[in-house]
């Protein structure tokens, strides 16, 4: 098969392109980021896999034998799409393509939930790989366990096509395309859709599975679990009542230890190399998926301890001049709350740079975003919001970063709006002193990692 990806550098597009190339398909693509010179290392990694890259001007689409896959961010007026339509190429969305690969697998494990999908997917992928199951994994983030100098963007793992692990997205409703053998549901909260829509989407997804692995420690997920057949349900909870339970949590700055027990059995101590209560829930979800596959609890618990984390998920970039720089994907109220709660478990002032991932989410989540920050910042902390990520196309700017900051300041939170991201980073850097933690927060923009690395380099240059 011959595929052309429009927006190939996207977090959901790149791993699919890597999987298809690894399975022997002919793959090519284009991306705005390539044309704009953003994150060149990512596109070099794709080329190293034999994937041909073209400007997003229609020049890469030359035959109606090509299947043209477009990300949601690509509009019909983009030259590649105009050319594809003119030639009569078959069109697919990212979700349609992933669902086709997923549904063809004999054992398909779908990971759903508002937060933690990429981490749970990475944990399951690592766990199965460590136990010689050779899964194919489609993730939206780089899995550190599989990243190597020659393959730094390991958001996919190419293994057996019959064992397919993937996160599934509810934001565009495409979760309805997937037919999982094992459905993992970790949490349900406001993000892209109303709670009522999310309940319906997640509930229908879980009901399709032979086994639904559900975090009943989350109230909305527990309500969905209550509507499922008990013989097809495996439950988990952090410090609650469930089939799989974690208790006695002992947090560290970049790790956490807990007791793991199944159905009242003997507890075993587990240490994760990633921090926070939310990651304990993520680990329970991954272990629950392993148990649904018939993997022994002891084996799963031992394997999960080797999970190294994901890039941009509370990633410690380094420490210089006594200041620690952390790169984090947090962008919705739940993720921001989890990150801030994890940070609060250790001492040190917080200097936060938050780049919202779009104007639409600011409008939908305005009140919840303000609440998440206002409840967790102390007067000595600093929060700066720059303008949202924007890479072209049409967008309605009804609610801005300045509006969020105005709400935060009205609540007494130490927040500022500095439109330019570089200037915002410079303002935090000017305030940083030994013992502080600078946290770069936001989604849908790979260059945030470059910014975090540059902040560390500037701190180091201070001597």
XYZ file of C-alpha atoms in Angstrom:
463
model
C 0.000 0.000 0.000
C 1.071 3.577 -0.710
C 0.251 6.180 1.966
C 0.721 9.934 2.061
C 0.342 11.646 5.445
C -0.656 15.312 5.449
C 0.573 16.574 8.816
C 2.952 13.648 9.297
C 4.715 15.258 12.250
C 1.580 15.323 14.423
C 1.632 13.329 17.642
C -1.068 10.978 16.368
C 0.190 10.839 12.783
C 3.891 10.152 13.231
C 3.530 6.832 15.104
C 1.063 5.543 12.504
C 3.482 6.429 9.728
C 6.253 4.630 11.632
C 4.112 1.511 12.116
C 3.123 1.325 8.457
C 6.709 1.875 7.309
C 7.846 -0.831 9.724
C 5.256 -3.198 8.260
C 6.587 -2.635 4.745
C 4.176 -0.055 3.333
C 5.358 2.854 1.178
C 4.958 5.996 3.263
C 5.495 9.666 2.435
C 4.212 12.888 3.901
C 4.256 16.623 4.429
C 3.911 18.949 7.410
C 3.572 22.650 8.160
C 6.253 22.231 10.788
C 8.675 20.914 8.160
C 7.990 23.906 5.918
C 8.412 26.289 8.865
C 11.671 24.658 10.001
C 10.290 23.595 13.398
C 11.861 20.615 15.219
C 14.018 19.402 12.296
C 15.250 16.374 14.277
C 11.750 14.895 14.178
C 11.587 15.004 10.398
C 15.130 13.677 10.096
C 14.023 10.690 12.177
C 11.173 10.017 9.746
C 13.498 10.224 6.758
C 15.852 7.782 8.468
C 12.999 5.253 8.352
C 12.785 5.598 4.586
C 9.805 7.958 4.669
C 9.935 10.570 1.886
C 9.028 14.117 2.932
C 7.669 16.875 0.703
C 6.651 20.525 1.062
C 2.960 20.930 1.805
C 2.329 22.271 -1.694
C 0.749 19.276 -3.411
C 3.976 18.080 -5.005
C 4.091 14.812 -3.035
C 0.699 13.586 -4.231
C 1.126 12.300 -7.753
C -1.162 9.289 -8.167
C -4.674 8.196 -7.251
C -3.102 4.986 -5.950
C -1.966 6.923 -2.890
C -4.139 6.761 0.229
C -4.087 10.272 1.671
C -4.278 10.434 5.468
C -4.931 13.846 6.971
C -4.805 15.008 10.558
C -7.696 16.949 12.049
C -5.689 20.176 11.878
C -5.460 20.051 8.085
C -8.074 22.071 6.229
C -9.620 21.319 2.826
C -7.901 24.374 1.331
C -4.397 22.993 1.974
C -2.647 22.317 -1.342
C -2.089 18.614 -0.626
C -5.793 18.070 0.002
C -6.762 20.050 -3.091
C -4.385 17.866 -5.145
C -5.669 14.647 -3.549
C -9.247 15.577 -4.390
C -8.297 16.553 -7.923
C -6.629 13.168 -8.512
C -9.431 11.222 -6.827
C -7.201 9.763 -4.115
C -8.763 7.692 -1.380
C -8.971 9.765 1.795
C -8.717 8.575 5.407
C -8.563 10.323 8.739
C -5.876 9.419 11.249
C -8.476 7.757 13.446
C -9.947 5.734 10.578
C -6.527 4.365 9.685
C -5.609 3.559 13.280
C -8.991 1.922 13.889
C -8.493 -0.267 10.813
C -5.135 -1.525 12.108
C -6.561 -1.874 15.628
C -9.705 -3.775 14.643
C -7.749 -6.208 12.451
C -5.719 -7.362 15.459
C -6.742 -10.558 17.221
C -5.937 -8.920 20.553
C -6.603 -5.186 20.537
C -6.084 -3.191 23.724
C -7.617 0.285 23.655
C -6.665 2.868 26.272
C -9.253 5.576 26.919
C -9.807 8.355 29.413
C -9.441 12.094 29.673
C -5.960 11.935 31.182
C -3.120 9.437 31.276
C -3.852 7.660 27.976
C -0.328 7.985 26.594
C 1.275 6.963 29.885
C -0.944 3.895 30.304
C -0.350 2.940 26.657
C 3.393 3.258 27.187
C 3.216 1.235 30.401
C 1.272 -1.577 28.714
C 3.644 -1.519 25.754
C 6.697 -1.737 27.988
C 5.165 -4.404 30.219
C 4.282 -6.645 27.259
C 7.632 -6.060 25.589
C 9.493 -6.873 28.813
C 7.559 -10.140 28.994
C 8.445 -11.045 25.382
C 4.941 -10.510 23.980
C 6.173 -8.284 21.077
C 3.247 -5.841 20.845
C 2.641 -3.196 18.211
C 2.101 0.075 20.077
C 0.566 3.300 18.778
C 1.204 6.111 21.233
C 0.853 9.868 21.201
C 4.114 10.431 23.069
C 7.730 9.292 22.930
C 8.298 6.220 25.120
C 11.674 6.531 26.838
C 12.110 2.768 27.113
C 12.243 2.458 23.337
C 14.042 5.687 22.417
C 17.602 5.328 21.151
C 20.098 7.809 19.685
C 19.273 6.557 16.192
C 15.504 6.546 16.943
C 14.817 9.407 19.363
C 11.114 9.771 18.537
C 9.874 6.352 19.662
C 6.144 7.021 19.841
C 5.500 3.681 18.134
C 6.685 0.111 18.551
C 6.448 -2.257 15.609
C 5.808 -5.804 16.781
C 3.202 -8.452 16.084
C 0.230 -6.913 14.204
C -2.088 -9.316 16.044
C -1.294 -7.702 19.429
C -2.106 -4.018 19.050
C -2.041 -1.470 21.861
C -3.283 2.036 21.213
C -4.613 5.063 22.968
C -8.008 6.074 21.572
C -9.253 9.622 21.337
C -12.617 10.871 22.477
C -12.110 14.522 21.523
C -13.412 14.074 17.957
C -15.757 11.177 18.724
C -13.517 8.720 16.858
C -13.398 6.411 19.897
C -16.624 4.987 18.440
C -14.613 3.445 15.562
C -12.708 1.047 17.820
C -13.726 -2.508 18.785
C -11.409 -3.476 21.672
C -10.878 -6.917 23.128
C -9.622 -5.160 26.260
C -10.880 -1.639 27.010
C -9.015 0.431 29.596
C -10.839 3.412 31.105
C -8.869 5.407 33.628
C -10.878 8.601 34.219
C -13.530 10.863 32.751
C -13.532 14.641 33.112
C -14.143 17.816 31.156
C -11.804 18.419 28.233
C -13.052 18.718 24.643
C -16.688 17.637 25.100
C -19.466 17.896 27.652
C -19.605 15.360 30.468
C -22.823 13.940 29.009
C -21.165 13.300 25.637
C -18.123 11.783 27.317
C -20.252 9.419 29.414
C -21.931 8.127 26.262
C -18.703 7.731 24.273
C -16.680 6.050 27.025
C -19.597 3.866 28.089
C -20.171 2.542 24.578
C -16.447 1.880 24.160
C -16.163 -0.097 27.405
C -19.329 -2.085 26.658
C -17.816 -3.486 23.427
C -14.885 -5.199 25.158
C -14.511 -8.763 26.355
C -12.889 -7.229 29.426
C -13.213 -3.623 30.588
C -10.470 -2.475 32.962
C -11.912 0.504 34.827
C -10.573 2.835 37.517
C -13.498 2.922 39.935
C -11.563 5.367 42.085
C -12.701 7.965 39.539
C -16.357 8.842 40.127
C -17.363 9.207 36.483
C -15.523 6.042 35.434
C -17.133 4.184 38.355
C -20.579 5.278 37.167
C -19.819 3.821 33.734
C -18.522 0.599 35.328
C -21.807 0.244 37.206
C -23.565 -0.190 33.878
C -21.270 -3.007 32.655
C -21.617 -6.753 33.184
C -19.612 -7.736 36.274
C -18.147 -10.867 34.657
C -16.581 -8.674 31.955
C -15.258 -6.054 34.372
C -11.910 -5.742 36.157
C -11.759 -2.829 38.569
C -8.913 -0.862 40.091
C -8.559 1.925 42.620
C -5.940 3.871 44.502
C -6.759 3.523 48.190
C -10.265 2.218 47.490
C -12.328 -0.944 46.997
C -11.606 -2.827 43.757
C -10.150 -5.979 42.218
C -6.713 -4.326 42.141
C -5.771 -1.817 44.814
C -2.800 0.397 45.648
C -2.240 1.545 49.220
C 0.485 3.065 51.412
C 1.775 5.503 48.796
C 5.228 6.947 49.455
C 5.972 9.804 47.035
C 9.445 10.925 45.953
C 10.320 13.928 43.729
C 10.536 11.772 40.591
C 9.248 8.359 41.738
C 6.616 6.763 43.962
C 6.304 3.498 45.895
C 3.101 1.691 46.887
C 1.626 -1.613 48.060
C -0.160 -3.613 45.351
C -2.794 -6.228 46.173
C -5.375 -8.140 44.163
C -8.767 -9.113 45.641
C -7.536 -9.026 49.218
C -4.429 -11.114 48.550
C -0.967 -10.535 49.923
C 0.478 -7.088 49.157
C 3.728 -6.580 47.280
C 5.764 -3.376 47.271
C 6.138 -1.691 43.867
C 8.321 1.305 42.989
C 7.592 3.350 39.886
C 10.217 5.472 38.179
C 7.575 8.141 37.549
C 6.023 10.310 40.282
C 2.567 11.117 41.536
C -0.638 9.481 42.702
C -2.002 9.731 39.153
C 0.827 7.510 37.915
C -0.085 4.891 40.497
C -3.564 4.841 38.922
C -1.927 4.620 35.492
C 0.175 1.665 36.629
C -2.876 -0.128 38.034
C -4.605 0.321 34.663
C -1.622 -1.171 32.832
C -1.352 -4.088 35.247
C -5.106 -4.611 34.931
C -4.744 -4.929 31.155
C -1.970 -7.476 31.686
C -4.165 -9.458 34.051
C -6.932 -9.452 31.428
C -4.406 -11.094 29.100
C -3.708 -13.780 31.689
C -0.308 -12.453 32.771
C 0.560 -13.286 36.384
C 0.341 -10.404 38.835
C 3.898 -10.954 40.068
C 5.275 -10.770 36.513
C 3.289 -7.639 35.700
C 4.329 -5.917 38.932
C 7.998 -6.676 38.324
C 7.850 -5.463 34.731
C 6.053 -2.179 35.483
C 8.915 -1.158 37.758
C 11.104 -0.881 34.658
C 8.902 1.689 32.937
C 11.058 4.760 32.329
C 8.290 7.220 31.507
C 7.400 9.344 28.515
C 8.991 12.425 27.068
C 7.199 15.579 28.241
C 5.341 13.790 31.036
C 6.781 15.405 34.171
C 10.195 14.990 32.571
C 13.143 16.274 34.567
C 15.264 18.052 31.965
C 18.004 18.732 34.511
C 19.211 20.948 37.348
C 21.578 23.900 37.042
C 22.378 26.762 39.428
C 20.226 24.941 41.955
C 17.120 25.255 39.736
C 15.368 22.170 38.352
C 13.691 22.407 34.939
C 10.703 20.140 34.250
C 8.997 19.660 30.872
C 5.341 18.650 31.141
C 2.415 17.955 28.819
C -0.204 19.263 31.284
C -2.856 21.275 29.447
C -6.332 20.423 30.737
C -7.661 20.879 34.303
C -7.086 17.252 35.376
C -3.540 17.076 34.014
C -2.628 20.464 35.456
C -4.029 19.452 38.846
C -2.116 16.162 38.825
C 1.148 17.887 37.906
C 0.725 20.612 40.513
C -0.241 18.108 43.217
C 2.877 16.079 42.403
C 5.042 19.201 42.562
C 3.503 20.203 45.869
C 4.588 16.881 47.414
C 8.185 18.190 47.350
C 9.604 21.488 48.607
C 10.499 24.405 46.370
C 8.930 27.444 44.751
C 7.126 26.918 41.430
C 7.866 29.044 38.371
C 5.337 27.959 35.754
C 5.190 28.785 32.062
C 1.880 27.649 30.571
C 1.234 27.763 26.818
C -2.428 26.851 26.177
C -2.934 24.385 23.339
C -5.534 26.468 21.507
C -8.159 29.163 21.823
C -11.046 26.673 21.700
C -9.930 24.805 24.834
C -9.553 28.123 26.686
C -13.199 28.877 25.968
C -14.444 25.406 26.949
C -12.304 24.998 30.076
C -11.965 28.604 31.266
C -13.532 28.175 34.711
C -11.906 24.789 35.385
C -8.440 25.965 34.324
C -8.661 28.952 36.640
C -9.832 26.745 39.508
C -7.029 24.217 38.971
C -4.329 26.880 39.185
C -5.920 29.089 41.843
C -6.367 26.204 44.280
C -2.746 25.054 44.029
C -0.542 28.139 43.746
C 0.959 29.819 46.782
C 1.740 33.557 46.921
C 5.481 33.017 46.362
C 4.915 30.982 43.178
C 4.894 32.550 39.711
C 2.642 31.615 36.777
C 3.032 33.181 33.343
C 0.658 32.433 30.470
C 1.891 33.183 26.974
C -0.430 33.198 23.985
C -1.842 29.835 22.826
C -0.094 27.581 20.341
C -1.034 28.582 16.787
C 0.425 27.190 13.571
C -1.927 28.558 10.927
C -5.486 28.093 9.782
C -8.687 29.738 10.936
C -9.422 30.081 14.623
C -11.919 31.979 16.792
C -10.247 33.921 19.587
C -13.140 34.498 21.959
C -11.155 33.684 25.132
C -7.456 34.510 25.371
C -4.597 33.884 27.765
C -5.072 37.449 29.025
C -8.654 36.589 30.009
C -7.484 33.557 31.998
C -4.877 35.669 33.772
C -7.472 38.326 34.601
C -9.642 35.645 36.215
C -6.653 34.256 38.128
C -5.555 37.661 39.409
C -9.111 38.370 40.534
C -8.884 35.198 42.640
C -5.561 36.319 44.118
C -3.307 33.939 42.163
C 0.215 35.137 41.211
C -0.349 35.142 37.429
C 0.863 37.291 34.531
C 0.204 37.391 30.798
C 3.222 37.851 28.538
C 2.135 37.229 24.959
C 5.510 36.227 23.526
C 6.720 32.850 24.772
C 10.391 33.748 24.657
C 9.781 36.879 26.720
C 7.681 34.859 29.177
C 10.514 32.345 29.601
C 12.986 35.156 30.097
C 10.838 36.689 32.827
C 10.773 33.401 34.758
C 14.491 32.906 34.275
C 15.178 36.365 35.711
C 13.338 35.413 38.903
C 14.789 31.919 39.329
C 16.916 31.188 42.359
C 18.355 28.037 43.943
C 15.654 25.670 45.143
C 13.107 26.759 42.537
C 11.501 24.519 39.948
C 10.769 25.903 36.491
C 7.991 23.964 34.759
C 7.220 24.339 31.044
C 3.605 23.243 30.497
C 1.516 22.767 27.369
C 0.529 20.432 24.532
C 0.554 20.181 20.723
C 3.909 21.924 20.359
C 7.139 19.919 20.226
C 9.205 23.090 20.465
C 8.262 23.392 24.144
C 10.889 20.713 24.821
C 13.480 22.816 23.015
C 12.478 25.772 25.168
C 12.899 23.715 28.356
C 16.354 22.579 27.224
C 17.320 26.173 26.414
C 16.208 27.326 29.861
C 18.447 24.710 31.445
C 21.363 25.773 29.244
C 20.894 29.410 30.261
C 20.816 28.422 33.931
C 24.004 26.421 33.463
C 25.676 29.412 31.794
C 25.191 31.398 34.976
C 27.894 29.220 36.473
